[in-house]
mmCIF file of C-alpha atoms in Angstrom:
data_model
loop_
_atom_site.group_PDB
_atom_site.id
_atom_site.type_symbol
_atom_site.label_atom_id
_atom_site.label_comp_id
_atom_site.label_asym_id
_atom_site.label_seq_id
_atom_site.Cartn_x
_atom_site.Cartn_y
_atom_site.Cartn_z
ATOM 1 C CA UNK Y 30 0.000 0.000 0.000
ATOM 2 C CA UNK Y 31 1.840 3.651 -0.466
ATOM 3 C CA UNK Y 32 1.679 6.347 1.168
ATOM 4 C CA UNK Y 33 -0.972 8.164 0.021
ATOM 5 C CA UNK Y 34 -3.002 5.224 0.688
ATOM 6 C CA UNK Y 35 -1.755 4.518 4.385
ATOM 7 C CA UNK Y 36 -2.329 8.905 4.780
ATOM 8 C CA UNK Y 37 -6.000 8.429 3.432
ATOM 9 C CA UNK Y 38 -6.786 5.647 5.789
ATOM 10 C CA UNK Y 39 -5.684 6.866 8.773
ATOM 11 C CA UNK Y 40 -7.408 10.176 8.088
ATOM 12 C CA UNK Y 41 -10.747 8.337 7.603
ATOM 13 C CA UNK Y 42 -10.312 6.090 10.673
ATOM 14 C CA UNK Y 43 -9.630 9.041 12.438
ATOM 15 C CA UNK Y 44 -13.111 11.408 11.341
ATOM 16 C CA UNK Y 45 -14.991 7.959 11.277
ATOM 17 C CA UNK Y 46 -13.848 6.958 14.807
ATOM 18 C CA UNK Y 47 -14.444 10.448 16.103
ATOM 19 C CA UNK Y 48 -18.201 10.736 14.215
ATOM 20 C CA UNK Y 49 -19.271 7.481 15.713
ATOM 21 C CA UNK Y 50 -17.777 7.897 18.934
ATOM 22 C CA UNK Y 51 -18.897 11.926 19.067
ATOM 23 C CA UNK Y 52 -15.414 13.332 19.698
ATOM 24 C CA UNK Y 53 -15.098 15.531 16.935
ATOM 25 C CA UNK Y 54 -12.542 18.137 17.413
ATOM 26 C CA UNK Y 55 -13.895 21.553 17.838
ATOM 27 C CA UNK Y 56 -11.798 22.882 14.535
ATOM 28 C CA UNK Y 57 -13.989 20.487 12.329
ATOM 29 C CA UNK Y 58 -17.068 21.257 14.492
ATOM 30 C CA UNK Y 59 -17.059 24.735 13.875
ATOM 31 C CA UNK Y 60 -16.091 24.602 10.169
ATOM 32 C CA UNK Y 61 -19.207 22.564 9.708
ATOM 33 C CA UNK Y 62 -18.189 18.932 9.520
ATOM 34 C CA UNK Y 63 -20.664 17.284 11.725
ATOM 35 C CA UNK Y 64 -23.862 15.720 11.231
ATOM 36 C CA UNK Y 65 -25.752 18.187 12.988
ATOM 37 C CA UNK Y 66 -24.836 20.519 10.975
ATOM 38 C CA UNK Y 67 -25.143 19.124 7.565
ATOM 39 C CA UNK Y 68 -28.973 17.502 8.599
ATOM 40 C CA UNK Y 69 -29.601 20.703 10.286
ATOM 41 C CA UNK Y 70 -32.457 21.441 8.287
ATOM 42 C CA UNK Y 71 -33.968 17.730 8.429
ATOM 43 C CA UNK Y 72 -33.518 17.498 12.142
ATOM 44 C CA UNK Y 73 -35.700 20.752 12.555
ATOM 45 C CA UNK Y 74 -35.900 23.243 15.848
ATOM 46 C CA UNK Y 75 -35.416 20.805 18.933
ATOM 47 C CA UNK Y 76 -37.505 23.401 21.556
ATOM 48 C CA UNK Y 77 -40.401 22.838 19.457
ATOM 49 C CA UNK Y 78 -40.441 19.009 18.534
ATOM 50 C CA UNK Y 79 -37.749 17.440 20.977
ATOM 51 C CA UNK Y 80 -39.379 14.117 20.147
ATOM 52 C CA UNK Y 81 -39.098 14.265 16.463
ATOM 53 C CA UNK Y 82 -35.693 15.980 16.323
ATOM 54 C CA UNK Y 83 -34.349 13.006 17.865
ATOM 55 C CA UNK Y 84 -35.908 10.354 16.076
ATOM 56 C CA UNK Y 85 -34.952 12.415 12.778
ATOM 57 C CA UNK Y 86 -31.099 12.493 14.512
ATOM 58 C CA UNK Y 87 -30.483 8.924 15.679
ATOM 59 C CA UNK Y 88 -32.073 7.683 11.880
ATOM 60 C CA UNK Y 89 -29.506 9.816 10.527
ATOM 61 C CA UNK Y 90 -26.995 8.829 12.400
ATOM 62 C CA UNK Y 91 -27.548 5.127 12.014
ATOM 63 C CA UNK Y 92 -27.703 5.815 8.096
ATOM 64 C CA UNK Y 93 -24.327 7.344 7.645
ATOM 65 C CA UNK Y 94 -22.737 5.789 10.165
ATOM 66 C CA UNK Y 95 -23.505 2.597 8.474
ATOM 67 C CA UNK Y 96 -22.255 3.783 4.926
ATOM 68 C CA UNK Y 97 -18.831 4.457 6.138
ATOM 69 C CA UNK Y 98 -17.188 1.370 5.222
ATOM 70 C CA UNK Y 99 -18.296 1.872 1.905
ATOM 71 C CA UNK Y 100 -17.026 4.998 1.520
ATOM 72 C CA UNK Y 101 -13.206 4.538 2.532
ATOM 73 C CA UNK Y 102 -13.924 1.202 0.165
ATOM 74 C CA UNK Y 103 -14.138 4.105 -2.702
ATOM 75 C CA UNK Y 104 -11.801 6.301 -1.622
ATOM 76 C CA UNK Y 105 -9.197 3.666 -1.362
ATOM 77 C CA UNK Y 106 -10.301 1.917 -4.857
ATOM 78 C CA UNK Y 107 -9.476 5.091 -6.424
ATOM 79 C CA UNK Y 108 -5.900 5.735 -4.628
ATOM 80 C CA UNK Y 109 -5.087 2.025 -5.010
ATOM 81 C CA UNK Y 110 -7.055 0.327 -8.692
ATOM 82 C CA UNK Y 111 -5.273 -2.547 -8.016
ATOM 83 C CA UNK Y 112 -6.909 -3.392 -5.879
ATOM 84 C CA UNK Y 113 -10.319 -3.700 -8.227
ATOM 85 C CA UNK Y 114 -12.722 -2.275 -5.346
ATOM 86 C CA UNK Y 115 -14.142 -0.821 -8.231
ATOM 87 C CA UNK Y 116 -14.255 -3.190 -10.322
ATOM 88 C CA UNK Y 117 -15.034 -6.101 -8.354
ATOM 89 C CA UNK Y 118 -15.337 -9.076 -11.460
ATOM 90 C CA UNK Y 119 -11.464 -8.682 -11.751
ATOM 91 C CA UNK Y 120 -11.140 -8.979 -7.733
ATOM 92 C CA UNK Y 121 -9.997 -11.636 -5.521
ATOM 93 C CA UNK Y 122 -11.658 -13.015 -2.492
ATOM 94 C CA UNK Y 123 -10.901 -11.255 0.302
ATOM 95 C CA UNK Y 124 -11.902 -8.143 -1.672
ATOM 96 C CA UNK Y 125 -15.520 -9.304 -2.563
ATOM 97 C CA UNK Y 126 -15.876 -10.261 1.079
ATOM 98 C CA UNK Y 127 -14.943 -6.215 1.797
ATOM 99 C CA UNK Y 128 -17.325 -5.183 -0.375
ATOM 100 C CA UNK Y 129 -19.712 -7.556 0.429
ATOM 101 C CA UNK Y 130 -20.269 -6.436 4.000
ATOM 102 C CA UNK Y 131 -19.478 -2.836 3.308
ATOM 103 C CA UNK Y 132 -22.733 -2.698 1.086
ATOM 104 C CA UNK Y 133 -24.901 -5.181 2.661
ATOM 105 C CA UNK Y 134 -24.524 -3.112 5.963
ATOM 106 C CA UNK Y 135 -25.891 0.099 4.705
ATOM 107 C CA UNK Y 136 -28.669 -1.933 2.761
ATOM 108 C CA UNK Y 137 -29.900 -3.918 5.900
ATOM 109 C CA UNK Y 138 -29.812 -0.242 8.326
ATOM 110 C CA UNK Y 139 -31.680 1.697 4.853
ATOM 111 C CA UNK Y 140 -34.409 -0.994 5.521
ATOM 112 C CA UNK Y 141 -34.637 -1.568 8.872
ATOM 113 C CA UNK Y 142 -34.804 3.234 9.233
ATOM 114 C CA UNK Y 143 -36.969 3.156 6.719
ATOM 115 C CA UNK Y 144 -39.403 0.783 8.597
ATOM 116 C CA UNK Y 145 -38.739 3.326 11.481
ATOM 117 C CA UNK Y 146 -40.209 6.154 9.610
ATOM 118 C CA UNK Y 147 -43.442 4.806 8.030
ATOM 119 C CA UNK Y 148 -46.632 5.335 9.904
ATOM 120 C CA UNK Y 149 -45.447 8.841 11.032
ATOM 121 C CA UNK Y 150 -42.733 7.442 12.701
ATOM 122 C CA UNK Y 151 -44.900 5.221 15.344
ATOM 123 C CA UNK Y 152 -42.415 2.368 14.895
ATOM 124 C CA UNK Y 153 -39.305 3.828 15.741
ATOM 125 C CA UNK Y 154 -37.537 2.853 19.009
ATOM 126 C CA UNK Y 155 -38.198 5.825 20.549
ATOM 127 C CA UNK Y 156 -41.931 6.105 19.847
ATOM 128 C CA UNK Y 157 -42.426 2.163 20.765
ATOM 129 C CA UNK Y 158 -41.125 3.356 24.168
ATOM 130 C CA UNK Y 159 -43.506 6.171 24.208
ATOM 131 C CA UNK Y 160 -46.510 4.350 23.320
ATOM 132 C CA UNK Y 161 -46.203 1.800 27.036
ATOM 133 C CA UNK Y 162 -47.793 3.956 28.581
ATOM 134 C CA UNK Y 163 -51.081 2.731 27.362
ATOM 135 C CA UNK Y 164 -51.780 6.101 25.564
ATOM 136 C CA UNK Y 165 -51.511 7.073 21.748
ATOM 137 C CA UNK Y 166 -47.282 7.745 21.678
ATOM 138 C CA UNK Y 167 -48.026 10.839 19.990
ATOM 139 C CA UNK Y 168 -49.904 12.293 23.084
ATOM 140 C CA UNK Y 169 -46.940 11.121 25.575
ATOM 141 C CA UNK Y 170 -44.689 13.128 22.486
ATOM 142 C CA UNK Y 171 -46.528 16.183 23.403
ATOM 143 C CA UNK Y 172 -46.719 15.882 27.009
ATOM 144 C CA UNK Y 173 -42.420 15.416 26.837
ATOM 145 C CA UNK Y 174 -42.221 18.418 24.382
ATOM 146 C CA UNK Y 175 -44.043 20.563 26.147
ATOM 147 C CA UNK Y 176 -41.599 20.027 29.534
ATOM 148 C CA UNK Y 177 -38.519 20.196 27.096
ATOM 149 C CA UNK Y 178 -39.786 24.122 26.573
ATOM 150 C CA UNK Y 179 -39.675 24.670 30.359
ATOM 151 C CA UNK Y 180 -37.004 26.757 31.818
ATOM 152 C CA UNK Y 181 -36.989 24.855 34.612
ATOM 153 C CA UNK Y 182 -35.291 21.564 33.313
ATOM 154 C CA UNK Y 183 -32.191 20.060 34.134
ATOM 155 C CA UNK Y 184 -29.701 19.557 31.424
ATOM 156 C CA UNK Y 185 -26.230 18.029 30.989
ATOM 157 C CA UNK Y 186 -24.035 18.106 28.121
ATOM 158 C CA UNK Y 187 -21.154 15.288 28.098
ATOM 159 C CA UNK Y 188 -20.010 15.011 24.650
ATOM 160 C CA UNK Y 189 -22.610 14.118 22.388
ATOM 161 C CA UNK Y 190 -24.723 12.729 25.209
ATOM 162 C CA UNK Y 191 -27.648 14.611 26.532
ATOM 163 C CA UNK Y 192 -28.830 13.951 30.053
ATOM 164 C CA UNK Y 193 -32.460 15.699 30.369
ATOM 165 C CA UNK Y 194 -34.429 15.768 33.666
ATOM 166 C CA UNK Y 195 -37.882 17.665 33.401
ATOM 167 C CA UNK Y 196 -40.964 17.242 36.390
ATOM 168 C CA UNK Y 197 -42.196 13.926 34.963
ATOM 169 C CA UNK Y 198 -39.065 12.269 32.643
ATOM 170 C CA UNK Y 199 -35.372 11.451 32.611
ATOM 171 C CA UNK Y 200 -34.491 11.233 29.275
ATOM 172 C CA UNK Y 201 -30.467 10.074 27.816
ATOM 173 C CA UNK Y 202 -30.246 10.968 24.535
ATOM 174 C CA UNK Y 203 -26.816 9.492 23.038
ATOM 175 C CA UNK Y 204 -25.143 8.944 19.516
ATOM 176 C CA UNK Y 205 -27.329 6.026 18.566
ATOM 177 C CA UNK Y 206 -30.321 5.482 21.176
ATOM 178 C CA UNK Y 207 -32.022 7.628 23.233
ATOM 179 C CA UNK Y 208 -33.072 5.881 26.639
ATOM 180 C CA UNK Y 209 -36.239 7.437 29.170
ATOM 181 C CA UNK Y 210 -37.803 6.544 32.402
ATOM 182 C CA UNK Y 211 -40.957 8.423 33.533
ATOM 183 C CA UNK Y 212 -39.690 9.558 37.184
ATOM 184 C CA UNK Y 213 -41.968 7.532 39.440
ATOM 185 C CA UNK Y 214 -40.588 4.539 38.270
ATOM 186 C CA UNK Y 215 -36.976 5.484 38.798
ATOM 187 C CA UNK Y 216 -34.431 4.962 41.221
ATOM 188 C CA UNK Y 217 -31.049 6.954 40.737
ATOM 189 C CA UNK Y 218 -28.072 5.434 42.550
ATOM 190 C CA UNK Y 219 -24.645 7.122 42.046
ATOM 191 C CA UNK Y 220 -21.692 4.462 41.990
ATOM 192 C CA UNK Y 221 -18.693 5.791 41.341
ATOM 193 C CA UNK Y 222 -16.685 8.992 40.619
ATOM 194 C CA UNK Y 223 -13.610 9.371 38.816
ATOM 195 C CA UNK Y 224 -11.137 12.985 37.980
ATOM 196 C CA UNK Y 225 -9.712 14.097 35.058
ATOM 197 C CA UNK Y 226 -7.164 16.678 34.740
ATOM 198 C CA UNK Y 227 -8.341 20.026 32.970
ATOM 199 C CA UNK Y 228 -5.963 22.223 30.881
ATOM 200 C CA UNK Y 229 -5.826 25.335 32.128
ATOM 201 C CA UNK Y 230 -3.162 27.833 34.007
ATOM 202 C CA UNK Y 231 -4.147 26.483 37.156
ATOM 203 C CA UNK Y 232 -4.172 22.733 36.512
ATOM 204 C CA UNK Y 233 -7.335 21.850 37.984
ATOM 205 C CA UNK Y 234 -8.902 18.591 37.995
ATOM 206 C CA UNK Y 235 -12.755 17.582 36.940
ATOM 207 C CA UNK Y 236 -14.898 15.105 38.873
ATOM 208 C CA UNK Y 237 -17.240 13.252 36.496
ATOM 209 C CA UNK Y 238 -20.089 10.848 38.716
ATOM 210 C CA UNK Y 239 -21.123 7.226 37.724
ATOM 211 C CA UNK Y 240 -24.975 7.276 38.273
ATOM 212 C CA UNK Y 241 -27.426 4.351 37.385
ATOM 213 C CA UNK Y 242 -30.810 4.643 36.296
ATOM 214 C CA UNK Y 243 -32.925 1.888 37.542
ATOM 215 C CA UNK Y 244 -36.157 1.765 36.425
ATOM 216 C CA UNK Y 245 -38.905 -0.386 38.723
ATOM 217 C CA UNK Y 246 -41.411 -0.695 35.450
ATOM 218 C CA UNK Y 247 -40.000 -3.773 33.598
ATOM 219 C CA UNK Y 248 -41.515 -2.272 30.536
ATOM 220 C CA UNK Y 249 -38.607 0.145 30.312
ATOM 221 C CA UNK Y 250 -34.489 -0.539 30.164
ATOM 222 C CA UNK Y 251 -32.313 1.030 33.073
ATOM 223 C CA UNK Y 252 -29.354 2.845 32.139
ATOM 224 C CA UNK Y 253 -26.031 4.456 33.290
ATOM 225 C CA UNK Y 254 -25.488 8.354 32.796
ATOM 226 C CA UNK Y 255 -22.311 10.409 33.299
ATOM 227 C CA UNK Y 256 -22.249 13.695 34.349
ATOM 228 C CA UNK Y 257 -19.296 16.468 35.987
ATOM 229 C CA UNK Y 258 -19.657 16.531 39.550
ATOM 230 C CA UNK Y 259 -20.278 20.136 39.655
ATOM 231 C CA UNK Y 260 -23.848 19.682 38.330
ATOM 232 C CA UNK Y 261 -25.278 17.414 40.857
ATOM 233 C CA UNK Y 262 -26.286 20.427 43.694
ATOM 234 C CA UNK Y 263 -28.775 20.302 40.328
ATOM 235 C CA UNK Y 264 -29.909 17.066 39.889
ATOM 236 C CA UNK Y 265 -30.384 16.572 43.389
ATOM 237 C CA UNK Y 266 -32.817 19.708 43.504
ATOM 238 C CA UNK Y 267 -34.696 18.301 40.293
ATOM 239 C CA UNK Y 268 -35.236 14.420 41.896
ATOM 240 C CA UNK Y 269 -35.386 15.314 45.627
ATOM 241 C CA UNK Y 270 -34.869 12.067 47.392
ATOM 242 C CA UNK Y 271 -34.640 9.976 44.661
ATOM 243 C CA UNK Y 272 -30.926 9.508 44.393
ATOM 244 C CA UNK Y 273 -28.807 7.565 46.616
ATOM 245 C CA UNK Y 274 -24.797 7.667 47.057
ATOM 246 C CA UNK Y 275 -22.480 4.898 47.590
ATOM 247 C CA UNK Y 276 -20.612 5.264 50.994
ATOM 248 C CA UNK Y 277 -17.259 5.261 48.767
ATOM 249 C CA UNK Y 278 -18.567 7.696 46.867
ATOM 250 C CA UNK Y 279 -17.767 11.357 47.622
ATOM 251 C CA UNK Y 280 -18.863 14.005 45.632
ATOM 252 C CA UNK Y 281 -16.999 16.884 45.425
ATOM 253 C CA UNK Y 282 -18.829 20.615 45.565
ATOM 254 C CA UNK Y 283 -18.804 23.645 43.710
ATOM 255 C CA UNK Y 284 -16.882 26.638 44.865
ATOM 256 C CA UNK Y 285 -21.043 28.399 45.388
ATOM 257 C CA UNK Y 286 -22.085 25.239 46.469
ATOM 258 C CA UNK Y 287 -19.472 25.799 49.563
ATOM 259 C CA UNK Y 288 -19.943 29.396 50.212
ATOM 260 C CA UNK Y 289 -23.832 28.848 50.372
ATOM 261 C CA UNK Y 290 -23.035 26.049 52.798
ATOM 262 C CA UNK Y 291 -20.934 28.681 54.565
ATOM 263 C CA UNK Y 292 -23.624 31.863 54.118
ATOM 264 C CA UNK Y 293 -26.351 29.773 55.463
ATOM 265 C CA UNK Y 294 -24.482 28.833 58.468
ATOM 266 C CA UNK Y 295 -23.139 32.670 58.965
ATOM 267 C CA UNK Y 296 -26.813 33.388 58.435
ATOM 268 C CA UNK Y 297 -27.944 31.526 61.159
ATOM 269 C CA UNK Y 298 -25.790 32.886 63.956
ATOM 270 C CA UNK Y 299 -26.240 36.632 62.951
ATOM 271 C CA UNK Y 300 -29.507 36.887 64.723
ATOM 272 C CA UNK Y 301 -33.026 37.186 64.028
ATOM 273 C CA UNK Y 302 -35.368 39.681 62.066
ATOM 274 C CA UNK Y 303 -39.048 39.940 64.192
ATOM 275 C CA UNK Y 304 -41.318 40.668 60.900
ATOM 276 C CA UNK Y 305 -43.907 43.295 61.963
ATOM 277 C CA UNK Y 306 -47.212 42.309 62.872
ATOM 278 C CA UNK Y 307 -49.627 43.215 59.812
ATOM 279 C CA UNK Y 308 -47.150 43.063 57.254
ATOM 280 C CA UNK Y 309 -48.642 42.309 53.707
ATOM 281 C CA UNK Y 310 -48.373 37.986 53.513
ATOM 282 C CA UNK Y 311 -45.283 36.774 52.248
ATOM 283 C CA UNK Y 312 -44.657 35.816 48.368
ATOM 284 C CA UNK Y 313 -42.036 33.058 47.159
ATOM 285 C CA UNK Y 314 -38.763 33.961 46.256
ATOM 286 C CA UNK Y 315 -37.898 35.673 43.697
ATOM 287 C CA UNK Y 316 -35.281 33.919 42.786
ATOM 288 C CA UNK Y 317 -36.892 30.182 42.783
ATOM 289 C CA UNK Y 318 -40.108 30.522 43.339
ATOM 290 C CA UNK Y 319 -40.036 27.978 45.304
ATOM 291 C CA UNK Y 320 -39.596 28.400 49.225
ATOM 292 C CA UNK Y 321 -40.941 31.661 51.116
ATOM 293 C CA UNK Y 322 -38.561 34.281 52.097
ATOM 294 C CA UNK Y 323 -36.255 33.687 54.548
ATOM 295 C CA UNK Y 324 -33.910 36.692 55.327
ATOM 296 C CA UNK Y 325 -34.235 40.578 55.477
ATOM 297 C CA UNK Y 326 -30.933 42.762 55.012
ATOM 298 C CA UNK Y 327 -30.776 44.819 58.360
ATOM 299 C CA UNK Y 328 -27.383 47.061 58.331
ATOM 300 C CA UNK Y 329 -25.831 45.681 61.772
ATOM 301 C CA UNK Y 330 -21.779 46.032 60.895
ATOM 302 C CA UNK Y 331 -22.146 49.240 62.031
ATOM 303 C CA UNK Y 332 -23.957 52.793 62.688
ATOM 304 C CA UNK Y 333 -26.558 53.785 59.914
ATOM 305 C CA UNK Y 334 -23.694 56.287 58.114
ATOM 306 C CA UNK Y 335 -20.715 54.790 58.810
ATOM 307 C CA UNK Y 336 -18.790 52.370 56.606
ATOM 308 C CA UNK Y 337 -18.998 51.442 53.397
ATOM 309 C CA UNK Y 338 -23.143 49.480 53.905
ATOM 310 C CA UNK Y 339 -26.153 50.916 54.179
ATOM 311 C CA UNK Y 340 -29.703 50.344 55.152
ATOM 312 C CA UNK Y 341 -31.952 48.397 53.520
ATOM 313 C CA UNK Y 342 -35.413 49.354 53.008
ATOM 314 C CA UNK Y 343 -36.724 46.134 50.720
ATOM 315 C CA UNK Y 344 -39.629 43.893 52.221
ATOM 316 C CA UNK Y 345 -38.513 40.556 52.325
ATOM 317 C CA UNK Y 346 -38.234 38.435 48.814
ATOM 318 C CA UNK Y 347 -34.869 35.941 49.425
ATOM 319 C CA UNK Y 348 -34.704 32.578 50.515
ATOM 320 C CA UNK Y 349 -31.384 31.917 51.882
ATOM 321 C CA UNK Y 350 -30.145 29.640 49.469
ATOM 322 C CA UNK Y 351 -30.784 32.319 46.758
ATOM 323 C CA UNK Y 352 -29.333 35.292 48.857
ATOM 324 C CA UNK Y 353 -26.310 33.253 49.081
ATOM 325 C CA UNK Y 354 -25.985 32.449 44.933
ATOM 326 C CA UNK Y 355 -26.259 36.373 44.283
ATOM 327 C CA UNK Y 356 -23.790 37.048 47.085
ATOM 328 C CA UNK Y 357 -20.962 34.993 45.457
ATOM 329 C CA UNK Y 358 -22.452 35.601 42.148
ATOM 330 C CA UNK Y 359 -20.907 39.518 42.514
ATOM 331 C CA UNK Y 360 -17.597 38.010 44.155
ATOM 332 C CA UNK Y 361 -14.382 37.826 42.193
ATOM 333 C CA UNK Y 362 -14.398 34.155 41.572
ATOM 334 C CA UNK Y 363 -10.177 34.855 42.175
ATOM 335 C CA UNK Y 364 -10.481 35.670 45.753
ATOM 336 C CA UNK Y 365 -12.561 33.570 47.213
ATOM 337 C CA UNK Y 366 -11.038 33.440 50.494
ATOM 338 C CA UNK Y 367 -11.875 37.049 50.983
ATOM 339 C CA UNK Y 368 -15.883 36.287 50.109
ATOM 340 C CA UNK Y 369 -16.771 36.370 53.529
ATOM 341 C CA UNK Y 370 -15.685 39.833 54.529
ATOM 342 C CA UNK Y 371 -16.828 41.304 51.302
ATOM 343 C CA UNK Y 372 -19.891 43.250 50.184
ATOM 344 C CA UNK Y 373 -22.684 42.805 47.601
ATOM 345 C CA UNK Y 374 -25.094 45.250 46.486
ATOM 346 C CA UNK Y 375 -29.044 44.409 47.374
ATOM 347 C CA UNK Y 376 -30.455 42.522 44.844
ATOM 348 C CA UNK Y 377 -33.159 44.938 44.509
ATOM 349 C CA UNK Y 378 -32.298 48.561 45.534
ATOM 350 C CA UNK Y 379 -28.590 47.930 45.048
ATOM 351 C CA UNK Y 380 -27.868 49.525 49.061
ATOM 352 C CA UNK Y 381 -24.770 47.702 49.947
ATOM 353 C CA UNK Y 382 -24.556 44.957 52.851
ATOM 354 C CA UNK Y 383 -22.075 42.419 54.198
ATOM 355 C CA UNK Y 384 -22.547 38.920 55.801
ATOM 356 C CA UNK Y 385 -23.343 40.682 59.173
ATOM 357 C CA UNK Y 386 -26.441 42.067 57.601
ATOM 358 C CA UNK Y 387 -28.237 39.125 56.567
ATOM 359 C CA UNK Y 388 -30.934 38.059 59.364
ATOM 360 C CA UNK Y 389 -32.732 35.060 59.782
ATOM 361 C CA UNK Y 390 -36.067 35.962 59.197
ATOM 362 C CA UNK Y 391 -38.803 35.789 61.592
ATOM 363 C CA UNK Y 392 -42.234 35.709 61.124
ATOM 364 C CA UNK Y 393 -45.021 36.330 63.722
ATOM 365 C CA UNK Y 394 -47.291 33.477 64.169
#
């Protein structure tokens, strides 16, 4: 084989093995040379069909993936005629064999995505999950679509791999398949964790988790996700107490995940803020929406004039969860040993306050 030959094939096995295994460098991703981008147009908007876009994607995928062998089979027939891959009366055995497989794979996948796709798509994989839920698939579709356009969902990006958590579904959505468990009938367990090193001036390292899937309906397949570390504070919001952590497992927090462990507990031992009697009733937070207020910024560091704070005059709107994410949130992420005996502006009227001014609120019963 010459050189030009040996060149050509390791360049294909190099784009085919990064295509299939989704590890395309981000040079060729951003001149274009993915999937994605080429079947942009046939895949269609994701926020408005999630359902369909996927289908669409993992047919696509299959199609091409599968034609591969058949194209470095051309390629190299034209660098090397002697080899008569393109002529194939004049070639020997083991050549027939080659080209044998490398069209009869692509033929048997063309069949068995085209069976996928007929009868609106109602027989592919994804919609023959959809549909065990003793309803028409295409009303499940909708009901999964229309918590995909939520802003409240949970997703992680590893890769090409797609980990999705909305109120009623976990969804994995990988190269190939695209695996989902309706959340009562899942149990998460995390199982392992594992660093990798990150490039970057300070040589950092990432935690990515191990976490299984384990669905209780036998109708549907458990699976394994993967997922940095950093995102589970997340996860663990979005499935409450449905995830469980092996005792040699320890996960490792996020710089805010720390200082809100830290605020809170600062929070607690500054004192207490007696909310007048007949104050207007309190709304959620503004910043979840999900728990009632919980602190009131009260200058306390010092005298009304004096220093760099000042008073307050905002009714209380802050869990202190959220007060503690906007604190380190206008921190320089640099210094974070100084966060605690530095300043934030008020979320609302911008007066600034320090830790000392954060009180536990108090509400008259």
């Amino acid at each position: 084989m010459e050189s030009s030959s040996l060149l050509f094939t390791a360049v294909f096995l190099f784009y085919a093995a990064m295509e299939v295994m989704g590890m395309m460098p981000q040079e060729i991703q951003s001149a274009g040379g993915t999937l994605s981008y080429m079947f942009a147009s046939f895949y269609g908007d994701q926020e408005l069909n999630f359902v369909k876009y996927h289908m669409k994607r993992t047919t696509v995928m299959w199609m091409v993936h599968s034609l591969l062998p058949l194209c470095y089979c051309l390629g190299l027939g034209m660098l090397e005629p002697e080899l008569h891959l393109l002529d194939p009366w004049n070639a020997d055995q083991s050549v027939l064999v080659l080209l044998a497989v490398s069209l009869g794979l692509p033929a048997c996948v063309a069949t068995v995505c085209s069976y996928w796709t007929t009868d609106n798509w109602s027989r592919h994989p994804l919609a023959v999950q959809l549909a065990q839920f003793n309803r028409p698939w295409i009303e499940v579709a909708a009901s999964l679509n229309s918590e995909f356009r939520s802003v409240d969902k949970f997703v992680s990006t590893l890769g090409t791999t797609m980990v999705l958590v909305t109120d009623s579904w976990i969804v994995r959505c990988s190269q190939h398949f695209i695996n989902l468990i309706h959340k009562r009938d899942a149990v998460l367990n995390v199982t392992s964790a594992d660093e990798q090193r990150v490039a970057s001036e300070e040589l950092t390292s990432a935690q990515y988790l191990w976490i299984e899937v384990i669905s209780i309906n036998s109708k549907f397949k458990s699976f394994a996700i993967r997922m940095n570390s950093l995102l589970y504070a997340q996860l663990r919001e979005k499935l409450s107490d449905q995830i469980r952590v092996a005792r040699s497992v320890v996960i490792h927090q996020s710089l805010t995940d720390r200082f809100a462990a830290a605020f809170t507990e600062q929070v607690e031992k500054n004192g207490l803020y007696h909310l007048p009697e007949g104050s207007p009733p309190l709304e959620p937070c503004i910043g979840c929406l999900q728990k009632l207020p919980e602190v009131k910024l009260q200058k306390m560091c010092a005298d009304l004039e004096e220093g760099p704070c000042r008073q307050c005059y905002c009714r209380p709107m802050w869990c202190t969860g959220c007060m503690g994410k906007w604190f380190a949130s206008r921190q320089s992420q640099r210094a974070s040993n100084v966060w605690m005996e530095s300043t934030a502006p008020c979320p609302m009227c911008r007066a600034t306050f320090c830790m000392a001014d954060v009180l536990k609120l108090k509400v008259p019963t």
